[in-house]
mmCIF file of C-alpha atoms in Angstrom:
data_model
loop_
_atom_site.group_PDB
_atom_site.id
_atom_site.type_symbol
_atom_site.label_atom_id
_atom_site.label_comp_id
_atom_site.label_asym_id
_atom_site.label_seq_id
_atom_site.Cartn_x
_atom_site.Cartn_y
_atom_site.Cartn_z
ATOM 1 C CA MET V 56 83.872 76.903 102.248
ATOM 2 C CA VAL V 57 86.636 79.408 101.519
ATOM 3 C CA ARG V 58 86.489 80.994 98.083
ATOM 4 C CA PRO V 59 89.412 82.694 96.282
ATOM 5 C CA GLN V 60 87.511 85.993 96.125
ATOM 6 C CA ASP V 61 87.478 85.982 99.943
ATOM 7 C CA LYS V 62 91.300 85.951 100.103
ATOM 8 C CA THR V 63 93.861 88.670 99.420
ATOM 9 C CA VAL V 64 97.384 87.975 98.153
ATOM 10 C CA LEU V 65 100.234 90.498 98.287
ATOM 11 C CA VAL V 66 102.784 90.068 95.486
ATOM 12 C CA VAL V 67 106.142 91.665 96.346
ATOM 13 C CA ASP V 68 108.807 91.778 93.634
ATOM 14 C CA ASP V 69 111.153 94.465 92.353
ATOM 15 C CA GLU V 70 110.806 93.215 88.756
ATOM 16 C CA PRO V 71 107.605 94.779 87.345
ATOM 17 C CA ASN V 72 107.175 92.038 84.716
ATOM 18 C CA VAL V 73 107.363 89.255 87.301
ATOM 19 C CA ARG V 74 105.046 91.123 89.675
ATOM 20 C CA GLU V 75 102.454 91.744 86.950
ATOM 21 C CA TYR V 76 102.657 88.136 85.718
ATOM 22 C CA LEU V 77 102.060 86.673 89.187
ATOM 23 C CA ALA V 78 99.322 89.196 89.926
ATOM 24 C CA GLN V 79 97.498 88.357 86.692
ATOM 25 C CA ILE V 80 97.605 84.621 87.398
ATOM 26 C CA LEU V 81 96.154 85.217 90.864
ATOM 27 C CA LEU V 82 93.500 87.604 89.535
ATOM 28 C CA ASP V 83 92.488 85.045 86.906
ATOM 29 C CA ALA V 84 92.105 82.502 89.718
ATOM 30 C CA GLY V 85 89.738 84.886 91.497
ATOM 31 C CA PHE V 86 91.947 86.233 94.289
ATOM 32 C CA ASN V 87 92.117 89.848 95.390
ATOM 33 C CA VAL V 88 95.657 91.034 94.660
ATOM 34 C CA LEU V 89 97.822 93.772 96.150
ATOM 35 C CA GLN V 90 101.268 94.637 94.781
ATOM 36 C CA ALA V 91 104.492 96.171 96.099
ATOM 37 C CA GLY V 92 107.849 96.803 94.444
ATOM 38 C CA ASP V 93 110.081 96.393 97.516
ATOM 39 C CA GLY V 94 110.021 95.542 101.197
ATOM 40 C CA SER V 95 109.359 99.109 102.360
ATOM 41 C CA GLU V 96 106.376 99.489 100.066
ATOM 42 C CA ALA V 97 105.143 96.050 101.105
ATOM 43 C CA MET V 98 105.222 97.038 104.791
ATOM 44 C CA GLU V 99 103.095 100.100 104.018
ATOM 45 C CA VAL V 100 100.580 97.932 102.144
ATOM 46 C CA ILE V 101 100.484 95.371 104.974
ATOM 47 C CA GLN V 102 99.821 98.080 107.555
ATOM 48 C CA ARG V 103 96.869 99.388 105.497
ATOM 49 C CA GLN V 104 95.365 96.028 104.554
ATOM 50 C CA ARG V 105 96.655 92.762 105.985
ATOM 51 C CA PRO V 106 96.842 90.109 103.234
ATOM 52 C CA ASP V 107 96.045 86.436 103.739
ATOM 53 C CA PHE V 108 99.151 85.361 101.818
ATOM 54 C CA ILE V 109 102.386 87.045 100.661
ATOM 55 C CA SER V 110 104.386 86.042 97.604
ATOM 56 C CA LEU V 111 107.767 87.534 98.521
ATOM 57 C CA ASP V 112 110.915 88.026 96.448
ATOM 58 C CA LEU V 113 113.829 87.716 98.874
ATOM 59 C CA VAL V 114 116.429 89.743 96.932
ATOM 60 C CA MET V 115 115.286 93.337 96.395
ATOM 61 C CA PRO V 116 116.756 96.837 96.745
ATOM 62 C CA LYS V 117 115.916 99.179 99.642
ATOM 63 C CA LYS V 118 114.430 96.588 102.014
ATOM 64 C CA SER V 119 115.040 92.953 101.111
ATOM 65 C CA GLY V 120 112.478 90.216 101.454
ATOM 66 C CA HIS V 121 114.606 88.706 104.221
ATOM 67 C CA LYS V 122 114.439 91.924 106.230
ATOM 68 C CA LEU V 123 110.690 92.297 105.661
ATOM 69 C CA LEU V 124 110.105 88.703 106.764
ATOM 70 C CA TYR V 125 112.192 89.313 109.895
ATOM 71 C CA GLU V 126 110.154 92.441 110.728
ATOM 72 C CA LEU V 127 106.862 90.628 110.155
ATOM 73 C CA ARG V 128 107.875 87.738 112.387
ATOM 74 C CA LYS V 129 109.006 90.189 115.064
ATOM 75 C CA ASP V 130 105.586 91.858 114.970
#
């Protein structure tokens, strides 16, 4: 049986309040949580520790969620 503590979720959002809110909900549910403020930072996090799930804001500065998703699918 899969338990929440066995899964890691990456929350990617350029709004710190939204990112913290989502991360806290996931932490309260027992998940391991990683955070990133934009697509470039998210790619660095993914390369270090591959998450099981990504909550991705699509409209962000620097590298958008759309571009990150494209790069992940390409890989």
